[in-house]
Amino acid sequence: NAGVTQTPKFRILKIGQSMTLQCTQDMNHNYMYWYRQDPGMGLKLIYYSVGAGITDKGEVPNGYNVSRSTTEDFPLRLELAAPSQTSVYFCASSPGTINGYTFGSGTRLTVV
Amino acid sequence: AQSVTQPDIHITVSEGASLELRCNYSYGATPYLFWYVQSPGQGLQLLLKYFSGDTLVQGIKGFEAEFKRSQSSFNLRKPSVHWSDAAEYFCAYIDSGYALNFGKGTSLLVTP
């Protein structure tokens, strides 16, 4: 059982480039989430999804987009990378709102 | 606004000593409260959660937490710390929304 898989693990982007962070879960969880983690700031919610075809903004959605075409996949898109998007990104899933989350191992992104 | 506060950014304890990590919440009703742990370079792992009922909850790895409404606290405790407990610890809550909201974290250092 793989749980939540994130790819890539590391990436360096130039300002203005775009990329997609991949997230896949094999637990048939309806709920999926994207967080970013910055030193000393905890985790901030970017986007979340309560099921295939349904997404909503979190606390810090600017500069990001998501889609949820299947239960398993929840990719995060950065269209015009900026240095402020340098961060560690975590994807998570859960079977319900009050259940514990299963986190991926993260993607460390640097924008230069 | 609802929130959780972790007053201690860094905590250092000796191996074998007891541990208490503080978490204060600000919320009108009883929130759903969680503690997560993040080992270096890893994703987050759920230690325990509190919804209602018994105010002392047991978690994994020998951790426990006590919900105290009168003090608006949900402190994490462990009677004897092991070197492998060195990590970042996050208190989190779910209010009326769909996603976890995290505190800024407490970094635990364990000395020999």
mmCIF file of C-alpha atoms in Angstrom:
data_model
loop_
_atom_site.group_PDB
_atom_site.id
_atom_site.type_symbol
_atom_site.label_atom_id
_atom_site.label_comp_id
_atom_site.label_asym_id
_atom_site.label_seq_id
_atom_site.Cartn_x
_atom_site.Cartn_y
_atom_site.Cartn_z
ATOM 1 C CA ASN A 1 0.000 0.000 0.000
ATOM 2 C CA ALA A 2 1.773 3.140 -1.248
ATOM 3 C CA GLY A 3 -0.433 5.718 0.529
ATOM 4 C CA VAL A 4 0.131 9.236 -0.849
ATOM 5 C CA THR A 5 2.807 9.581 -3.508
ATOM 6 C CA GLN A 6 4.242 12.941 -4.531
ATOM 7 C CA THR A 7 6.516 13.623 -7.460
ATOM 8 C CA PRO A 8 9.021 15.093 -7.942
ATOM 9 C CA LYS A 9 10.815 15.195 -4.589
ATOM 10 C CA PHE A 10 12.976 18.147 -5.558
ATOM 11 C CA ARG A 11 12.754 20.755 -8.285
ATOM 12 C CA ILE A 12 14.449 24.010 -9.186
ATOM 13 C CA LEU A 13 12.470 26.409 -11.352
ATOM 14 C CA LYS A 14 13.375 29.674 -12.954
ATOM 15 C CA ILE A 15 11.150 32.704 -12.406
ATOM 16 C CA GLY A 16 8.245 32.623 -14.833
ATOM 17 C CA GLN A 17 8.419 28.903 -15.566
ATOM 18 C CA SER A 18 5.502 26.616 -14.916
ATOM 19 C CA MET A 19 5.259 23.123 -13.502
ATOM 20 C CA THR A 20 2.863 20.579 -12.075
ATOM 21 C CA LEU A 21 3.348 18.840 -8.762
ATOM 22 C CA GLN A 22 1.842 15.398 -8.900
ATOM 23 C CA CYS A 23 -0.073 13.733 -6.068
ATOM 24 C CA THR A 24 -1.633 10.269 -6.163
ATOM 25 C CA GLN A 25 -3.303 8.249 -3.429
ATOM 26 C CA ASP A 26 -4.385 4.621 -3.526
ATOM 27 C CA MET A 27 -6.635 4.566 -0.458
ATOM 28 C CA ASN A 28 -9.831 5.657 -2.210
ATOM 29 C CA HIS A 29 -10.016 8.763 -0.034
ATOM 30 C CA ASN A 30 -12.497 11.405 -1.102
ATOM 31 C CA TYR A 31 -10.699 14.313 0.529
ATOM 32 C CA MET A 32 -7.375 15.618 -0.723
ATOM 33 C CA TYR A 33 -5.343 18.662 0.218
ATOM 34 C CA TRP A 34 -2.338 20.709 -0.778
ATOM 35 C CA TYR A 35 -0.291 22.526 1.839
ATOM 36 C CA ARG A 36 2.869 24.549 1.691
ATOM 37 C CA GLN A 37 5.330 24.619 4.562
ATOM 38 C CA ASP A 38 7.676 27.512 5.186
ATOM 39 C CA PRO A 39 10.169 27.653 8.065
ATOM 40 C CA GLY A 40 8.579 28.774 11.316
ATOM 41 C CA MET A 41 5.171 29.193 9.703
ATOM 42 C CA GLY A 42 3.594 25.765 10.007
ATOM 43 C CA LEU A 43 1.531 24.485 7.103
ATOM 44 C CA LYS A 44 -0.770 26.688 5.063
ATOM 45 C CA LEU A 45 -3.632 25.251 3.023
ATOM 46 C CA ILE A 46 -3.467 26.048 -0.685
ATOM 47 C CA TYR A 47 -6.378 24.063 -2.154
ATOM 48 C CA TYR A 48 -8.500 21.147 -1.167
ATOM 49 C CA SER A 49 -10.955 18.767 -2.790
ATOM 50 C CA VAL A 50 -13.877 16.856 -1.304
ATOM 51 C CA GLY A 51 -14.255 14.548 -4.274
ATOM 52 C CA ALA A 52 -13.631 14.144 -7.969
ATOM 53 C CA GLY A 53 -14.645 17.276 -9.848
ATOM 54 C CA ILE A 54 -14.874 19.431 -6.707
ATOM 55 C CA THR A 55 -12.120 21.775 -5.568
ATOM 56 C CA ASP A 56 -11.962 24.854 -3.387
ATOM 57 C CA LYS A 57 -9.473 27.481 -2.314
ATOM 58 C CA GLY A 58 -7.660 27.398 0.967
ATOM 59 C CA GLU A 59 -5.797 30.122 2.798
ATOM 60 C CA VAL A 60 -3.054 30.821 0.198
ATOM 61 C CA PRO A 61 -4.346 29.918 -3.306
ATOM 62 C CA ASN A 62 -2.840 32.782 -5.310
ATOM 63 C CA GLY A 63 -0.430 31.613 -7.991
ATOM 64 C CA TYR A 64 -1.708 28.025 -7.950
ATOM 65 C CA ASN A 65 -4.352 25.944 -9.657
ATOM 66 C CA VAL A 66 -5.666 22.449 -9.108
ATOM 67 C CA SER A 67 -7.888 19.898 -10.758
ATOM 68 C CA ARG A 68 -9.468 16.671 -9.561
ATOM 69 C CA SER A 69 -10.567 14.537 -12.489
ATOM 70 C CA THR A 70 -10.223 11.243 -10.593
ATOM 71 C CA THR A 71 -10.415 10.152 -6.968
ATOM 72 C CA GLU A 72 -6.756 9.151 -7.020
ATOM 73 C CA ASP A 73 -5.050 12.233 -8.482
ATOM 74 C CA PHE A 74 -4.840 15.820 -7.290
ATOM 75 C CA PRO A 75 -2.165 17.749 -9.215
ATOM 76 C CA LEU A 76 -1.072 21.248 -8.238
ATOM 77 C CA ARG A 77 -0.148 23.638 -11.030
ATOM 78 C CA LEU A 78 2.179 26.630 -10.774
ATOM 79 C CA GLU A 79 1.742 28.826 -13.840
ATOM 80 C CA LEU A 80 4.273 31.627 -13.411
ATOM 81 C CA ALA A 81 6.756 30.651 -10.765
ATOM 82 C CA ALA A 82 7.866 33.377 -8.367
ATOM 83 C CA PRO A 83 10.537 33.328 -5.633
ATOM 84 C CA SER A 84 7.742 33.558 -3.036
ATOM 85 C CA GLN A 85 6.678 30.077 -4.087
ATOM 86 C CA THR A 86 9.919 28.580 -2.863
ATOM 87 C CA SER A 87 8.643 26.155 -0.260
ATOM 88 C CA VAL A 88 8.036 22.545 0.641
ATOM 89 C CA TYR A 89 4.713 21.295 -0.686
ATOM 90 C CA PHE A 90 2.745 18.511 0.933
ATOM 91 C CA CYS A 91 -0.194 16.624 -0.437
ATOM 92 C CA ALA A 92 -2.504 14.779 1.953
ATOM 93 C CA SER A 93 -5.657 12.711 1.810
ATOM 94 C CA SER A 94 -8.324 11.578 4.238
ATOM 95 C CA PRO A 95 -11.530 9.523 4.155
ATOM 96 C CA GLY A 96 -13.489 12.261 5.914
ATOM 97 C CA THR A 97 -13.194 15.742 7.376
ATOM 98 C CA ILE A 98 -12.497 14.652 10.954
ATOM 99 C CA ASN A 99 -10.246 11.725 10.171
ATOM 100 C CA GLY A 100 -6.507 11.948 10.394
ATOM 101 C CA TYR A 101 -4.692 12.797 7.219
ATOM 102 C CA THR A 102 -2.160 10.675 5.356
ATOM 103 C CA PHE A 103 0.635 12.896 4.087
ATOM 104 C CA GLY A 104 2.991 12.448 1.206
ATOM 105 C CA SER A 105 6.709 12.916 1.734
ATOM 106 C CA GLY A 106 6.730 16.358 0.127
ATOM 107 C CA THR A 107 8.176 18.236 -2.826
ATOM 108 C CA ARG A 108 10.920 20.762 -2.156
ATOM 109 C CA LEU A 109 10.633 23.547 -4.723
ATOM 110 C CA THR A 110 13.120 26.344 -5.243
ATOM 111 C CA VAL A 111 12.385 29.243 -7.583
ATOM 112 C CA VAL A 112 15.421 31.214 -8.699
ATOM 113 C CA ALA B 1 -10.961 33.853 14.492
ATOM 114 C CA GLN B 2 -10.253 30.290 15.424
ATOM 115 C CA SER B 3 -6.625 29.345 15.872
ATOM 116 C CA VAL B 4 -4.129 27.243 17.722
ATOM 117 C CA THR B 5 -0.990 28.655 19.258
ATOM 118 C CA GLN B 6 2.152 26.768 20.111
ATOM 119 C CA PRO B 7 4.026 29.100 22.470
ATOM 120 C CA ASP B 8 7.343 27.269 22.319
ATOM 121 C CA ILE B 9 9.325 27.405 19.081
ATOM 122 C CA HIS B 10 12.100 25.164 20.401
ATOM 123 C CA ILE B 11 12.222 22.723 23.317
ATOM 124 C CA THR B 12 15.288 20.813 24.507
ATOM 125 C CA VAL B 13 14.966 17.826 26.830
ATOM 126 C CA SER B 14 17.345 15.149 28.002
ATOM 127 C CA GLU B 15 16.778 11.594 26.909
ATOM 128 C CA GLY B 16 14.670 9.816 29.522
ATOM 129 C CA ALA B 17 13.144 13.031 30.832
ATOM 130 C CA SER B 18 9.467 13.836 30.609
ATOM 131 C CA LEU B 19 8.066 16.054 27.880
ATOM 132 C CA GLU B 20 5.188 18.478 27.622
ATOM 133 C CA LEU B 21 4.476 20.484 24.490
ATOM 134 C CA ARG B 22 1.951 23.249 24.786
ATOM 135 C CA CYS B 23 -0.965 24.021 22.506
ATOM 136 C CA ASN B 24 -3.586 26.673 23.186
ATOM 137 C CA TYR B 25 -6.702 26.982 21.094
ATOM 138 C CA SER B 26 -9.055 29.825 20.460
ATOM 139 C CA TYR B 27 -12.509 28.598 19.556
ATOM 140 C CA GLY B 28 -16.023 29.038 20.847
ATOM 141 C CA ALA B 29 -17.175 25.456 20.653
ATOM 142 C CA THR B 30 -15.113 22.341 21.267
ATOM 143 C CA PRO B 31 -12.888 21.961 18.251
ATOM 144 C CA TYR B 32 -11.516 18.805 16.785
ATOM 145 C CA LEU B 33 -7.874 18.817 17.895
ATOM 146 C CA PHE B 34 -4.889 16.886 16.624
ATOM 147 C CA TRP B 35 -1.192 16.451 17.207
ATOM 148 C CA TYR B 36 1.115 15.581 14.321
ATOM 149 C CA VAL B 37 4.821 14.823 14.235
ATOM 150 C CA GLN B 38 7.234 15.515 11.400
ATOM 151 C CA SER B 39 10.616 13.850 11.342
ATOM 152 C CA PRO B 40 13.349 15.618 9.347
ATOM 153 C CA GLY B 41 12.717 15.422 5.624
ATOM 154 C CA GLN B 42 9.456 13.553 6.073
ATOM 155 C CA GLY B 43 5.759 14.175 5.845
ATOM 156 C CA LEU B 44 3.541 14.508 8.891
ATOM 157 C CA GLN B 45 2.251 11.590 10.928
ATOM 158 C CA LEU B 46 -0.813 11.666 13.162
ATOM 159 C CA LEU B 47 -0.008 11.098 16.843
ATOM 160 C CA LEU B 48 -3.484 11.469 18.333
ATOM 161 C CA LYS B 49 -6.775 13.296 18.061
ATOM 162 C CA TYR B 50 -9.530 14.588 20.315
ATOM 163 C CA PHE B 51 -13.161 15.062 19.402
ATOM 164 C CA SER B 52 -15.162 14.691 22.595
ATOM 165 C CA GLY B 53 -15.544 12.479 25.640
ATOM 166 C CA ASP B 54 -12.538 11.545 27.761
ATOM 167 C CA THR B 55 -10.254 14.520 28.027
ATOM 168 C CA LEU B 56 -7.110 12.369 28.175
ATOM 169 C CA VAL B 57 -6.364 10.736 24.847
ATOM 170 C CA GLN B 58 -3.705 8.189 24.100
ATOM 171 C CA GLY B 59 -1.752 8.156 20.884
ATOM 172 C CA ILE B 60 0.997 6.301 19.163
ATOM 173 C CA LYS B 61 4.635 6.114 20.262
ATOM 174 C CA GLY B 62 3.719 6.525 23.937
ATOM 175 C CA PHE B 63 2.280 10.033 23.583
ATOM 176 C CA GLU B 64 -0.825 11.339 25.288
ATOM 177 C CA ALA B 65 -2.640 14.669 25.347
ATOM 178 C CA GLU B 66 -5.094 16.244 27.730
ATOM 179 C CA PHE B 67 -7.890 18.575 26.696
ATOM 180 C CA LYS B 68 -8.553 21.262 29.288
ATOM 181 C CA ARG B 69 -11.475 23.474 28.412
ATOM 182 C CA SER B 70 -10.904 25.803 31.357
ATOM 183 C CA GLN B 71 -7.392 26.553 30.102
ATOM 184 C CA SER B 72 -8.155 26.274 26.372
ATOM 185 C CA SER B 73 -5.251 23.886 26.104
ATOM 186 C CA PHE B 74 -4.430 20.577 24.482
ATOM 187 C CA ASN B 75 -0.918 19.788 25.656
ATOM 188 C CA LEU B 76 1.058 16.807 24.426
ATOM 189 C CA ARG B 77 2.966 14.710 26.938
ATOM 190 C CA LYS B 78 5.336 11.791 27.094
ATOM 191 C CA PRO B 79 6.733 10.382 30.345
ATOM 192 C CA SER B 80 10.162 9.424 28.998
ATOM 193 C CA VAL B 81 11.624 10.848 25.813
ATOM 194 C CA HIS B 82 13.757 8.812 23.426
ATOM 195 C CA TRP B 83 16.341 10.235 21.047
ATOM 196 C CA SER B 84 14.121 9.168 18.146
ATOM 197 C CA ASP B 85 11.438 11.606 19.352
ATOM 198 C CA ALA B 86 13.493 14.541 18.088
ATOM 199 C CA ALA B 87 11.231 16.107 15.461
ATOM 200 C CA GLU B 88 8.847 18.953 14.744
ATOM 201 C CA TYR B 89 5.465 18.740 16.463
ATOM 202 C CA PHE B 90 2.340 20.428 15.212
ATOM 203 C CA CYS B 91 -0.928 21.056 16.946
ATOM 204 C CA ALA B 92 -3.876 21.363 14.564
ATOM 205 C CA TYR B 93 -7.632 21.792 14.561
ATOM 206 C CA ILE B 94 -10.659 21.524 12.310
ATOM 207 C CA ASP B 95 -13.398 24.052 12.837
ATOM 208 C CA SER B 96 -16.470 24.298 10.634
ATOM 209 C CA GLY B 97 -14.449 23.927 7.469
ATOM 210 C CA TYR B 98 -13.069 20.962 5.692
ATOM 211 C CA ALA B 99 -9.374 21.148 6.371
ATOM 212 C CA LEU B 100 -6.831 21.031 9.126
ATOM 213 C CA ASN B 101 -5.390 24.315 10.375
ATOM 214 C CA PHE B 102 -1.927 24.008 11.851
ATOM 215 C CA GLY B 103 -0.003 25.811 14.520
ATOM 216 C CA LYS B 104 3.498 26.999 13.709
ATOM 217 C CA GLY B 105 5.123 24.009 15.320
ATOM 218 C CA THR B 106 7.531 23.201 18.142
ATOM 219 C CA SER B 107 10.941 21.784 17.363
ATOM 220 C CA LEU B 108 12.079 19.169 19.879
ATOM 221 C CA LEU B 109 15.762 18.502 20.473
ATOM 222 C CA VAL B 110 16.742 15.517 22.602
ATOM 223 C CA THR B 111 20.154 15.576 24.260
ATOM 224 C CA PRO B 112 22.047 12.525 25.520
#
